[in-house]
mmCIF file of C-alpha atoms and ligand atoms in Angstrom:
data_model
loop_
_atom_site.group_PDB
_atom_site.id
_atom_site.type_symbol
_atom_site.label_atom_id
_atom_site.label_comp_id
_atom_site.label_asym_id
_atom_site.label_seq_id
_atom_site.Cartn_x
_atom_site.Cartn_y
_atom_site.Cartn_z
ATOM 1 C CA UNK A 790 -92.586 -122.300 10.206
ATOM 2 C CA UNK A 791 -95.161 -124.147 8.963
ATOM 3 C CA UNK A 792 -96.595 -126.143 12.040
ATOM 4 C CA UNK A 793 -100.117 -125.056 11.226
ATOM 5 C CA UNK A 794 -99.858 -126.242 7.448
ATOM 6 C CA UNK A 795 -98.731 -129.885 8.606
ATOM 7 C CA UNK A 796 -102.030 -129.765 10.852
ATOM 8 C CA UNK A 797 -100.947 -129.008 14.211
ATOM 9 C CA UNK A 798 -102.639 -126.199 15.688
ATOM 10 C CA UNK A 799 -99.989 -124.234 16.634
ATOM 11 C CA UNK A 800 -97.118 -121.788 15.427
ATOM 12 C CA UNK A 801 -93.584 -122.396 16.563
ATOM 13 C CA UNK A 802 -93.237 -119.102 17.113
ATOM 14 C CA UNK A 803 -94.073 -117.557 20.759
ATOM 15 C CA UNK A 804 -94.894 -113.929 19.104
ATOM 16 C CA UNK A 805 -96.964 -111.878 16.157
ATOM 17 C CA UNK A 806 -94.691 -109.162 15.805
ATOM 18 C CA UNK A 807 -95.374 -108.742 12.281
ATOM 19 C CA UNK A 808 -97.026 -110.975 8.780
ATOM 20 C CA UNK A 809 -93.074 -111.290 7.623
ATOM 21 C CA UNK A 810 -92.404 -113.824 10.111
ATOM 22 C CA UNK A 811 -94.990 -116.257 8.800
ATOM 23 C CA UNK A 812 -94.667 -118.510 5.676
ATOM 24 C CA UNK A 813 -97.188 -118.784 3.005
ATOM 25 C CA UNK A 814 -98.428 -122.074 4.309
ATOM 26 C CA UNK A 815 -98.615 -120.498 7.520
ATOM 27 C CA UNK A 816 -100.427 -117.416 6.238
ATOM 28 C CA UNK A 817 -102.900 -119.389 4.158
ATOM 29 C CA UNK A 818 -104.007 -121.628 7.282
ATOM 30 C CA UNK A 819 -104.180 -118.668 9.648
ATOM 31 C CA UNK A 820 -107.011 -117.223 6.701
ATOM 32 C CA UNK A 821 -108.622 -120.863 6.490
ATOM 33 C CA UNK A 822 -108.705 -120.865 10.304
ATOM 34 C CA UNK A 823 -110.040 -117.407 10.940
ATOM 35 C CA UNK A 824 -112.784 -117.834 8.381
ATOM 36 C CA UNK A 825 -114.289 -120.939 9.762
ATOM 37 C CA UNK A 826 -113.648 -119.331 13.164
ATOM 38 C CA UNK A 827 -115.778 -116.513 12.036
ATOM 39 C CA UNK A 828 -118.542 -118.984 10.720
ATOM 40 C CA UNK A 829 -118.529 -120.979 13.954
ATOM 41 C CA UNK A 830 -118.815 -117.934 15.672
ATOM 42 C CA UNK A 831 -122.027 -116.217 13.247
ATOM 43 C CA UNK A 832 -123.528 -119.770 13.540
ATOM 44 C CA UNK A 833 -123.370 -119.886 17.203
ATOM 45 C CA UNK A 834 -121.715 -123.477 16.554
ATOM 46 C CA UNK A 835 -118.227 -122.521 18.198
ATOM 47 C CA UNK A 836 -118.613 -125.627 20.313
ATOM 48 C CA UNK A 837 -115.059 -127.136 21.749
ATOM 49 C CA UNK A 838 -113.099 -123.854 20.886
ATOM 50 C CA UNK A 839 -114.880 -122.028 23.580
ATOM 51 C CA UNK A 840 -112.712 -123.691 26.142
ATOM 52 C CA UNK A 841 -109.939 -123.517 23.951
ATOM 53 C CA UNK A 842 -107.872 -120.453 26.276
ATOM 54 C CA UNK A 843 -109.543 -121.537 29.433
ATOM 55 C CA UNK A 844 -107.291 -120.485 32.340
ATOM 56 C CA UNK A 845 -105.509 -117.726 29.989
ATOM 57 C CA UNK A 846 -105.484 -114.485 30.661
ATOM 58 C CA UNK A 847 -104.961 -112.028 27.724
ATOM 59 C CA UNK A 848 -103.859 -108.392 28.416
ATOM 60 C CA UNK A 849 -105.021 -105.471 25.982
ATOM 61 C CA UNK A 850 -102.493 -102.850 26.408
ATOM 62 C CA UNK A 851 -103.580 -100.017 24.175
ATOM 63 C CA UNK A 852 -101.199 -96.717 24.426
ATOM 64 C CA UNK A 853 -102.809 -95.519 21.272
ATOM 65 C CA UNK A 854 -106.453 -95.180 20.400
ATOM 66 C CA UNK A 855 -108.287 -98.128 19.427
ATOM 67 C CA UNK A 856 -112.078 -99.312 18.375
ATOM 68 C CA UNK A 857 -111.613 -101.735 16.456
ATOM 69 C CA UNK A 858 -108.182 -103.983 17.050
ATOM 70 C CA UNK A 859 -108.961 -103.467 21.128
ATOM 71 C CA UNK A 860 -112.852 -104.703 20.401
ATOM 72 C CA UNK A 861 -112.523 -107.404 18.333
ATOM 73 C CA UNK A 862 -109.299 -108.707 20.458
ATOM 74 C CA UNK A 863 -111.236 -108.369 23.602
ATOM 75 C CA UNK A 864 -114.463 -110.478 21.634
ATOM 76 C CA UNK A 865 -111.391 -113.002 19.948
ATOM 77 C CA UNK A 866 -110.007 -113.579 23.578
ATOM 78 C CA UNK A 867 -113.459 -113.811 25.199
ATOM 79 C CA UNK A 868 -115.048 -116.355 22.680
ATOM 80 C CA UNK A 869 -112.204 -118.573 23.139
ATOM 81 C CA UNK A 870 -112.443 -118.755 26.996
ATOM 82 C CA UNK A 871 -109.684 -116.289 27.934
ATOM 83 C CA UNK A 872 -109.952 -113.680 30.521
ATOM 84 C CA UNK A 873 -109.144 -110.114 29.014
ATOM 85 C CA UNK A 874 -107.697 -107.507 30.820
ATOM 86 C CA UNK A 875 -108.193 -104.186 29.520
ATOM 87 C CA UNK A 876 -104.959 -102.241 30.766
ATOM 88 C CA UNK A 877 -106.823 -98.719 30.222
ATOM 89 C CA UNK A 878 -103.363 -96.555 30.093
ATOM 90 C CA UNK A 879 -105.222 -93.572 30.534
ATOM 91 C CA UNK A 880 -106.553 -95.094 33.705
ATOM 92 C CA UNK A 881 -103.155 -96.473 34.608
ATOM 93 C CA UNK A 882 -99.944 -96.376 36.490
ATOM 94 C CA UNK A 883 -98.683 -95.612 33.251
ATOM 95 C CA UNK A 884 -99.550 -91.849 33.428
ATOM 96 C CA UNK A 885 -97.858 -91.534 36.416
ATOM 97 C CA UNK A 886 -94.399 -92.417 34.461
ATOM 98 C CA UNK A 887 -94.361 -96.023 34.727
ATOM 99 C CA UNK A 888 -92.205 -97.661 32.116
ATOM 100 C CA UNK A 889 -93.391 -99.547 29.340
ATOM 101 C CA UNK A 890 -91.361 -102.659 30.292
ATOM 102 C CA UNK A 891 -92.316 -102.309 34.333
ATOM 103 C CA UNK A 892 -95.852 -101.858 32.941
ATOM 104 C CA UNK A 893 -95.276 -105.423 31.089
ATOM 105 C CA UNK A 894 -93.654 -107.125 33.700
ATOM 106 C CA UNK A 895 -96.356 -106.200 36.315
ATOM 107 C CA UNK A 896 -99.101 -107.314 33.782
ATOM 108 C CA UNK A 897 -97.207 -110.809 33.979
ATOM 109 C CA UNK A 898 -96.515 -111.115 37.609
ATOM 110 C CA UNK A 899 -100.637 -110.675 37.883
ATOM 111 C CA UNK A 900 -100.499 -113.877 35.637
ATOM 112 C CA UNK A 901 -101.210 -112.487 32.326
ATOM 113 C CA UNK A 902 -99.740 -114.389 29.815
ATOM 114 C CA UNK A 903 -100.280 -113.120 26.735
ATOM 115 C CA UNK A 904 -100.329 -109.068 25.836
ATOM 116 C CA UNK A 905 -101.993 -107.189 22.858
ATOM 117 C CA UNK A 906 -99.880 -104.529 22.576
ATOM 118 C CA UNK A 907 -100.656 -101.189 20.611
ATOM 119 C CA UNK A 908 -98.103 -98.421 20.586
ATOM 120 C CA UNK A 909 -96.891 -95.216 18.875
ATOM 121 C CA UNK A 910 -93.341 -95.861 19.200
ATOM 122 C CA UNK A 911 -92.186 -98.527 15.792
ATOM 123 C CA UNK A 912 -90.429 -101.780 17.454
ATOM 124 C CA UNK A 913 -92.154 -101.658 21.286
ATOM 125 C CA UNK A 914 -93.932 -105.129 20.602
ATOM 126 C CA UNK A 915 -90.599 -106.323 19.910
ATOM 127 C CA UNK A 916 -88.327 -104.877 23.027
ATOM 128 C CA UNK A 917 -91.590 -106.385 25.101
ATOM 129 C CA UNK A 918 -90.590 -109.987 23.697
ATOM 130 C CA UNK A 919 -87.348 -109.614 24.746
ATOM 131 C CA UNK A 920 -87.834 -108.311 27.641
ATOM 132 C CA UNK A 921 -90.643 -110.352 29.631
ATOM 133 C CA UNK A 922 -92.260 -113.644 29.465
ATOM 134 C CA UNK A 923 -95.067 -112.280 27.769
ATOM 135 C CA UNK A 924 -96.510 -113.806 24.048
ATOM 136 C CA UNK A 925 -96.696 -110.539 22.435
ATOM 137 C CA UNK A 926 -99.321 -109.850 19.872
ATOM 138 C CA UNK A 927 -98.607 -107.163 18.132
ATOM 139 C CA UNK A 928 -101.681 -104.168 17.287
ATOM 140 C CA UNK A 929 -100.420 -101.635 15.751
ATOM 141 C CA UNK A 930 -96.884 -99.958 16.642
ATOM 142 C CA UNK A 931 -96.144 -96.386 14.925
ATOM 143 C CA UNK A 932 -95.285 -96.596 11.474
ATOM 144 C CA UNK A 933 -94.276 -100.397 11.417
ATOM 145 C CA UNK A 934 -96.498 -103.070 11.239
ATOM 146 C CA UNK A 935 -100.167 -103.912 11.911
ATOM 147 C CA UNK A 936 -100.338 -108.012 11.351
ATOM 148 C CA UNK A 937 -103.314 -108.440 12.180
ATOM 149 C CA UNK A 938 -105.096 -106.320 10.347
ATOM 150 C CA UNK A 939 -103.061 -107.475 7.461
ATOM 151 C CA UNK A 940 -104.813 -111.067 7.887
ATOM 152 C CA UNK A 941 -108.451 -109.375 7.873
ATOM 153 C CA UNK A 942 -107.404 -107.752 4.749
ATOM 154 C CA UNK A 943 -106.182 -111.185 3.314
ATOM 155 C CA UNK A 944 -109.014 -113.027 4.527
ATOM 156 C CA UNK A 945 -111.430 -110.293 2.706
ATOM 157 C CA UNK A 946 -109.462 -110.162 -0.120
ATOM 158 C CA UNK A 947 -109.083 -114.124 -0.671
ATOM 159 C CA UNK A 948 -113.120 -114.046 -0.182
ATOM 160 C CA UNK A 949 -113.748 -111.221 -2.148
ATOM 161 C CA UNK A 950 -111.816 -112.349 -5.416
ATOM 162 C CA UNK A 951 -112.648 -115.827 -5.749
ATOM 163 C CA UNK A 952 -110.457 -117.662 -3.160
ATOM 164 C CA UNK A 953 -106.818 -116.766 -4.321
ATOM 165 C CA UNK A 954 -105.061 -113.669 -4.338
ATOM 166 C CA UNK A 955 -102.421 -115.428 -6.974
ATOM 167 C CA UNK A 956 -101.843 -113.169 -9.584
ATOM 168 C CA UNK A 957 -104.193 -110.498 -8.541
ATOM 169 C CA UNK A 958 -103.486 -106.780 -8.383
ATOM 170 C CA UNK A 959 -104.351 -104.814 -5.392
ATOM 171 C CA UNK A 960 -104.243 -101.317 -5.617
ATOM 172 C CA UNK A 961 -103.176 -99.318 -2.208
ATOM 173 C CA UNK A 962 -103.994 -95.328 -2.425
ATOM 174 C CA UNK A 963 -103.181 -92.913 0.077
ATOM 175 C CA UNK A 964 -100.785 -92.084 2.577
ATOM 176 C CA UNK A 965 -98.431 -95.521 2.543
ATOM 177 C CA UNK A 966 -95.689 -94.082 3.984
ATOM 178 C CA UNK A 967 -97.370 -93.564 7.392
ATOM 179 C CA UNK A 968 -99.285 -96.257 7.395
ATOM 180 C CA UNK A 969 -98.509 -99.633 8.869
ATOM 181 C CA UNK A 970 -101.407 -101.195 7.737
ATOM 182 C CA UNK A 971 -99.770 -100.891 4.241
ATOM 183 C CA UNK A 972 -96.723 -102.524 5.029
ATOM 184 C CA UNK A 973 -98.182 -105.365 6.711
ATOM 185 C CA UNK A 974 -100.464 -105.824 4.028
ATOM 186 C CA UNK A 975 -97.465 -105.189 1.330
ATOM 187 C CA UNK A 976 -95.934 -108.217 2.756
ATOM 188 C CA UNK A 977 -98.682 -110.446 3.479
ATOM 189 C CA UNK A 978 -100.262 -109.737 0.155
ATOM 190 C CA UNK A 979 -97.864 -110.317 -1.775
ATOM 191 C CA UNK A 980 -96.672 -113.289 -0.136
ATOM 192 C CA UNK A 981 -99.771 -114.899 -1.015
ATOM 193 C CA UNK A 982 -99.452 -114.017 -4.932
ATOM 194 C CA UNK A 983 -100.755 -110.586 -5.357
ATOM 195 C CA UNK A 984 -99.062 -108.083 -7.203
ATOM 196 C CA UNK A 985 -99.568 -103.993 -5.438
ATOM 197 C CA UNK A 986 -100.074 -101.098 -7.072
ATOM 198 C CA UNK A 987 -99.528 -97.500 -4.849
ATOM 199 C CA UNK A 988 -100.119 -94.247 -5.882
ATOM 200 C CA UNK A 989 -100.316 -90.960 -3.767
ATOM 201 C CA UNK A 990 -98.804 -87.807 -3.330
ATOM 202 C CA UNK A 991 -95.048 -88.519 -4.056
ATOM 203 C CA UNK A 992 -93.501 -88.587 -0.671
ATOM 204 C CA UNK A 993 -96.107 -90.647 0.576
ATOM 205 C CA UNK A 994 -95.076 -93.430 -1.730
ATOM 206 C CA UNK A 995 -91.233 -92.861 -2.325
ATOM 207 C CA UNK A 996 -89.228 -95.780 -2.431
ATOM 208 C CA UNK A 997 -92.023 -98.558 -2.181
ATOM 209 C CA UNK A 998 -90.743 -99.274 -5.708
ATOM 210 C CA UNK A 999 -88.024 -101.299 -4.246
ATOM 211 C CA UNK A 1000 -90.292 -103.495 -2.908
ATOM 212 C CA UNK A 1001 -90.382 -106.897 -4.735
ATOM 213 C CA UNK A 1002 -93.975 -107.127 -6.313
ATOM 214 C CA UNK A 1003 -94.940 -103.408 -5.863
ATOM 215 C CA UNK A 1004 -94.847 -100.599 -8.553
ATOM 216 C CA UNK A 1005 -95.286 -96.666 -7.756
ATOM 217 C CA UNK A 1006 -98.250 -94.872 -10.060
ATOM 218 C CA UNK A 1007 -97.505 -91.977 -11.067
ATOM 219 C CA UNK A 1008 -101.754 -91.001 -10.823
ATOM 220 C CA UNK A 1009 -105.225 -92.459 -9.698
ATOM 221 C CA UNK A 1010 -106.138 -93.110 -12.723
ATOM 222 C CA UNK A 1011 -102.714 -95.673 -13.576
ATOM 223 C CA UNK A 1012 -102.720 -96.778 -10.166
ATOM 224 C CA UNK A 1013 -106.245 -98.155 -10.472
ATOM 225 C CA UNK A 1014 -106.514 -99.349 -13.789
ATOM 226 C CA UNK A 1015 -106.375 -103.332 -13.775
ATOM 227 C CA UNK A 1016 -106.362 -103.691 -9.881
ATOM 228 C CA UNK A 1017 -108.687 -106.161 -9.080
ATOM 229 C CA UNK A 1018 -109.527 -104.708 -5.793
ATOM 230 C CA UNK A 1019 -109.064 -101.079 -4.118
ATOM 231 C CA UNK A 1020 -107.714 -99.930 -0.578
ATOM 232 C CA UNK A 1021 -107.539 -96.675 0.337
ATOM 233 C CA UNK A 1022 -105.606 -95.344 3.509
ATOM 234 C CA UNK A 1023 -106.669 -92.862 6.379
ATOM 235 C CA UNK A 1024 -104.757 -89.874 6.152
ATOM 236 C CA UNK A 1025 -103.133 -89.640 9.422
ATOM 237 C CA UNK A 1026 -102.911 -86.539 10.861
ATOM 238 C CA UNK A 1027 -102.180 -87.276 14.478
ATOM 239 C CA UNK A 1028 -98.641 -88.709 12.590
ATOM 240 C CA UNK A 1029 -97.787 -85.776 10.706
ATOM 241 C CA UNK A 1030 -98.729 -86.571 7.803
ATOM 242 C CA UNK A 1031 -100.555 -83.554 6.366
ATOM 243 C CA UNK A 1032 -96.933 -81.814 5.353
ATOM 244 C CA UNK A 1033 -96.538 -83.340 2.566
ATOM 245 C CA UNK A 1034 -99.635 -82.621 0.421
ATOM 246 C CA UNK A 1035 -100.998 -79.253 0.330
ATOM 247 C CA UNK A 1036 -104.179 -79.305 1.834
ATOM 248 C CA UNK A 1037 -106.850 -82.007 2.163
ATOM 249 C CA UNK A 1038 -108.886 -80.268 -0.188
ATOM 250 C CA UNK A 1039 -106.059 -81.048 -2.477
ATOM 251 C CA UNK A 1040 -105.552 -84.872 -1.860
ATOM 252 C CA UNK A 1041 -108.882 -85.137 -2.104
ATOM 253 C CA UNK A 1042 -109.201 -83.829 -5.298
ATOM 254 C CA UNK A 1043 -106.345 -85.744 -6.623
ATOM 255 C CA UNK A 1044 -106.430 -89.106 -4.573
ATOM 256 C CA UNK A 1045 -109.853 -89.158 -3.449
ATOM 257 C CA UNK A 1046 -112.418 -92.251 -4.050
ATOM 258 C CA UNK A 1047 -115.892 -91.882 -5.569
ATOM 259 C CA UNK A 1048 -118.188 -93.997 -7.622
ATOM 260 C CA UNK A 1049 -117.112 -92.400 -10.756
ATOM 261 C CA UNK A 1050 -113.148 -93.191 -10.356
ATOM 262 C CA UNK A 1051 -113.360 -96.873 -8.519
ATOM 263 C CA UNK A 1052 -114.753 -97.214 -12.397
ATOM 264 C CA UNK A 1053 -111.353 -97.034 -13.766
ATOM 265 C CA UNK A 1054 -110.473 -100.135 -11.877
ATOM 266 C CA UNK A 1055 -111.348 -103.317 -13.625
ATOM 267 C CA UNK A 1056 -115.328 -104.320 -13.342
ATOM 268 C CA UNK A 1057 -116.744 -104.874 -10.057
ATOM 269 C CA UNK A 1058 -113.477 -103.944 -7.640
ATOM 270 C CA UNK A 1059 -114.344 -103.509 -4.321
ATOM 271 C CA UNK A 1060 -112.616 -100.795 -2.006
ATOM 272 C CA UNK A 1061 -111.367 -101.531 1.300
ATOM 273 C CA UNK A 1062 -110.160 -99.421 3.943
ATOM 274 C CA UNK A 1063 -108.997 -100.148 7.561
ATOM 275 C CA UNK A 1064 -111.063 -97.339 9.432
ATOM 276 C CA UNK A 1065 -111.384 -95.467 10.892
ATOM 277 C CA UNK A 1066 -112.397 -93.474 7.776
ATOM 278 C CA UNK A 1067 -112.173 -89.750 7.043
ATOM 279 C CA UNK A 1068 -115.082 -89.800 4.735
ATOM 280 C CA UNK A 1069 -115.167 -86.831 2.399
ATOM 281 C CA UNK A 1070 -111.420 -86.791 2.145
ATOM 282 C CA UNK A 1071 -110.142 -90.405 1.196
ATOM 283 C CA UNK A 1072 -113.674 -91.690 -0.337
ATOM 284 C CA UNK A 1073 -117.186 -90.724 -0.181
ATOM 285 C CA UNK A 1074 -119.378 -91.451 2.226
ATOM 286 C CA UNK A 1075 -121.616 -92.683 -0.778
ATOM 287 C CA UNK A 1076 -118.860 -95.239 -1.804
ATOM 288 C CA UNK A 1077 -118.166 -96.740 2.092
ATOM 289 C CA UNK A 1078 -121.322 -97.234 1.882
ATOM 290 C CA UNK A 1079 -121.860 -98.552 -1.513
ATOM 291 C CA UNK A 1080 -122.548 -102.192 -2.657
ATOM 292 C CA UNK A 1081 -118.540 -102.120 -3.554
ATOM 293 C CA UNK A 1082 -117.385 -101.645 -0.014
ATOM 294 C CA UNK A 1083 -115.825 -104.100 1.579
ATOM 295 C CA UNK A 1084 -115.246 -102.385 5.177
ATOM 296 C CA UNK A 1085 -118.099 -103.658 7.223
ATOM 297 C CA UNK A 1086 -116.530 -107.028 6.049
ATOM 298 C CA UNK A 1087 -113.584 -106.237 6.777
ATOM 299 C CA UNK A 1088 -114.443 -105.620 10.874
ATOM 300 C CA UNK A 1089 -116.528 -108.650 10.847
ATOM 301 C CA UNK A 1090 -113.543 -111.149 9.652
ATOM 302 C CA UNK A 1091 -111.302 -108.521 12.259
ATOM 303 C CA UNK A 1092 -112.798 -111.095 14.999
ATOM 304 C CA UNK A 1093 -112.225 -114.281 13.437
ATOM 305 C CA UNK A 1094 -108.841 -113.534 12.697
ATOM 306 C CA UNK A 1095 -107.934 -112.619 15.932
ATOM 307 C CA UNK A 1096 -109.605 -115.980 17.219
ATOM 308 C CA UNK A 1097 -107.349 -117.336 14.957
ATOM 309 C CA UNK A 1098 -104.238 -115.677 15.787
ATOM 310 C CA UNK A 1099 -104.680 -116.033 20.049
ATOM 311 C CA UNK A 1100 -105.880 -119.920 19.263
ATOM 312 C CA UNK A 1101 -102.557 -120.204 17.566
ATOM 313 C CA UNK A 1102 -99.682 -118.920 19.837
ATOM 314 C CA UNK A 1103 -101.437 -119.186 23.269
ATOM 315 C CA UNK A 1104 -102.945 -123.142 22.452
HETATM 316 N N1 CP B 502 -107.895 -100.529 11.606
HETATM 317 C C1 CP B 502 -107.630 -100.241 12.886
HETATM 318 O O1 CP B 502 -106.557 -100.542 13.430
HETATM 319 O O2 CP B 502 -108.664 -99.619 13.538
HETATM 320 P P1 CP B 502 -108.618 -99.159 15.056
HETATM 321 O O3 CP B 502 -107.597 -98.071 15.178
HETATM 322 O O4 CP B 502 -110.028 -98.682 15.360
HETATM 323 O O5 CP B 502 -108.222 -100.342 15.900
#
C-alpha cells in the first residue's frame, strides 16, 4: 500500500481501521502530509484543498465521549470542504435501541459517505466496513486501536526529535493495557524505527514484551532512563482499570510524572500524553504545563492529521 509514497494522493485502501494496515512509506507521507496541512491551515494559505471534499458529507458518530478526536475531525472535515454531521447519540434514535449497523446504514441512505466512528465495544469500526458502504474512519474503539491519534503522536514525535524516529526510544508509562492509544502508537512507532519502553503496574503491562521492538521495565526509573521522549497514559477508570493497582494515591506515587523524575530520561525529553489528563495522578499539573510538554502540540497537529487522513481515503 504505498499509493501515497509513489505520489498519488490517495490510499488503496477504502478504511482507517487501525496504523497496522499502513506501510512505512505510507505512514511517513500521511506525517509529511498532515504537517504541511497543519501549516497551510496556521498560515491561512490552505488554498485548493479547501474544495478538496466538496460535495462529501462526513458523519461523526461518537458513542463514547469525545473533545478532542470529534473537534478536530469536525475542523479536518470542515477545512477541506466536507459537510459534517454530528450524529449526537445521546440525541439520537440510538437511545431508543436502534442498532449500530441500522444506525450506519441510515447515516448512508441520507448520503453520508464517510463515518468517524468512536465506540466502546473493540472491532465496531470494522463490522461497520463490512457491513455498509460507508469509508470508516476509525476514533477510538474500546481497548483496540486509536489510529489517528497514533499519527498526531508520530507527527509530534518526528518534530520533536529532529525529524526521524529511527532508532529512538520512546518511553510509554501508565496503564497500556487499557489503552488503545498505546497500541496504535506501539505499532506505528515502531514501524517508523523507534524502539518502546513500558513500565507500569504489572498487569497493566503483561505480555507487551512479546511485542517486536518493545521491552517491559520493571520501574520508572529503568523505564525512563535513555528514552528520548516520554508518554504517559490516562488512567481509565470508566474501563475498569483501577483493580489492578491499589489506589491512585499509589500509582501515583510509583508511576507518577514530575519535573524531578522526567530528569532520569535522557536531557531535554519531552512528555506527551493524549488527554484528557488526570493531572495530579499521571503527571503534575506543573509538568503539562512545563516547557517539556508536548500536549498542546499534540492537539494542534490532531487537526492536520485528520485533514490528512479524510484527504486521503475520501479524495
Ligand atoms: N486523545 C483523545 O482521544 O481525546 P478525546 O477523548 O478528547 O477525543
Amino acid at each position: 500500500m504505498t499509493a501515497v509514497a509513489t505520489g498519488r494522493q490517495t490510499w488503496t485502501s477504502r478504511h482507517l481501521l487501525d496504523v497496522d494496515q499502513l506501510s512505512r512509506a505510507d505512514l511517513e507521507a500521511t506525517l509529511d502530509l498532515a504537517a504541511k496541512l497543519r501549516d497551510q491551515r496556521t498560515s491561512g494559505e490552505l488554498g485548493e484543498a479547501r474544495k478538496r471534499l466538496t460535495g462529501h458529507t462526513v458523519g461523526l458518530a461518537f458513542y463514547e465521549a469525545s473533545t478532542r478526536t470529534r473537534v478536530s475531525f469536525e475542523l479536518a472535515a470542515r477545512e477541506l470542504g466536507a459537510t459534517a454531521v454530528d450524529l449526537s447519540v445521546v440525541g439520537s434514535s440510538v437511545i431508543k435501541g436502534e442498532s449500530l449497523i441500522d444506525t450506519m446504514l441510515t447515516l448512508e441512505r441520507t448520503g453520508a459517505q464517510t463515518v468517524v466512528l468512536r465506540h466502546a465495544m473493540a472491532g465496531a469500526p470494522y463490522l461497520v466496513a463490512r457491513s455498509t458502504g460507508l469509508r470508516v474512519l476509525n476514533a477510538g474503539d474500546g481497548a483496540h486501536a486509536h489510529p489517528t491519534q497514533a499519527l498526531l503522536d508520530a507527527v509530534t514525535l518526528r518534530e520533536a526529535l529532529g525529524g526521524s524516529l529511527d532508532g529512538k526510544t520512546i518511553a510509554i508509562i501508565g496503564d497500556v493495557a487499557h489503552s488503545r492509544v498505546a497500541r496504535s502508537d506501539i505499532h506505528a512507532l515502531t514501524r517508523l524505527g523507534a524502539r518502546i519502553v513500558v513500565g507500569g503496574p504489572p498487569a497493566w503491562v503483561a505480555g507487551f514484551g512479546a511485542w517486536p521492538a518493545v521491552r517491559v521495565a520493571p520501574g520508572l526509573r529503568e523505564a525512563l532512563e535513555g528514552a528520548d521522549a516520554v508518554m504517559t497514559l490516562r488512567v481509565q477508570l470508566e474501563r475498569a482499570a483501577g483493580g489492578a493497582i491499589g489506589s491512585l494515591r499509589e500509582y501515583t506515587r510509583s508511576w507518577g510524572l514530575d519535573e524531578e523524575r522526567l530528569s532520569w530520561a535522557k536531557p531535554g525529553a519531552p512528555i506527551l500524553h493524549p488527554g484528557p489528563t488526570n493531572e495530579g495522578i499521571e503527571l503534575t499539573a506543573e509538568l503539562a504545563a512545563s516547557e517539556r510538554s508536548l500536549i498542546g502540540r499534540q492537539v494542534t497537529n490532531g487537526v492536520g492529521a485528520r485533514m490528512a487522513v479524510l484527504s486521503l481515503l475520501a479524495a
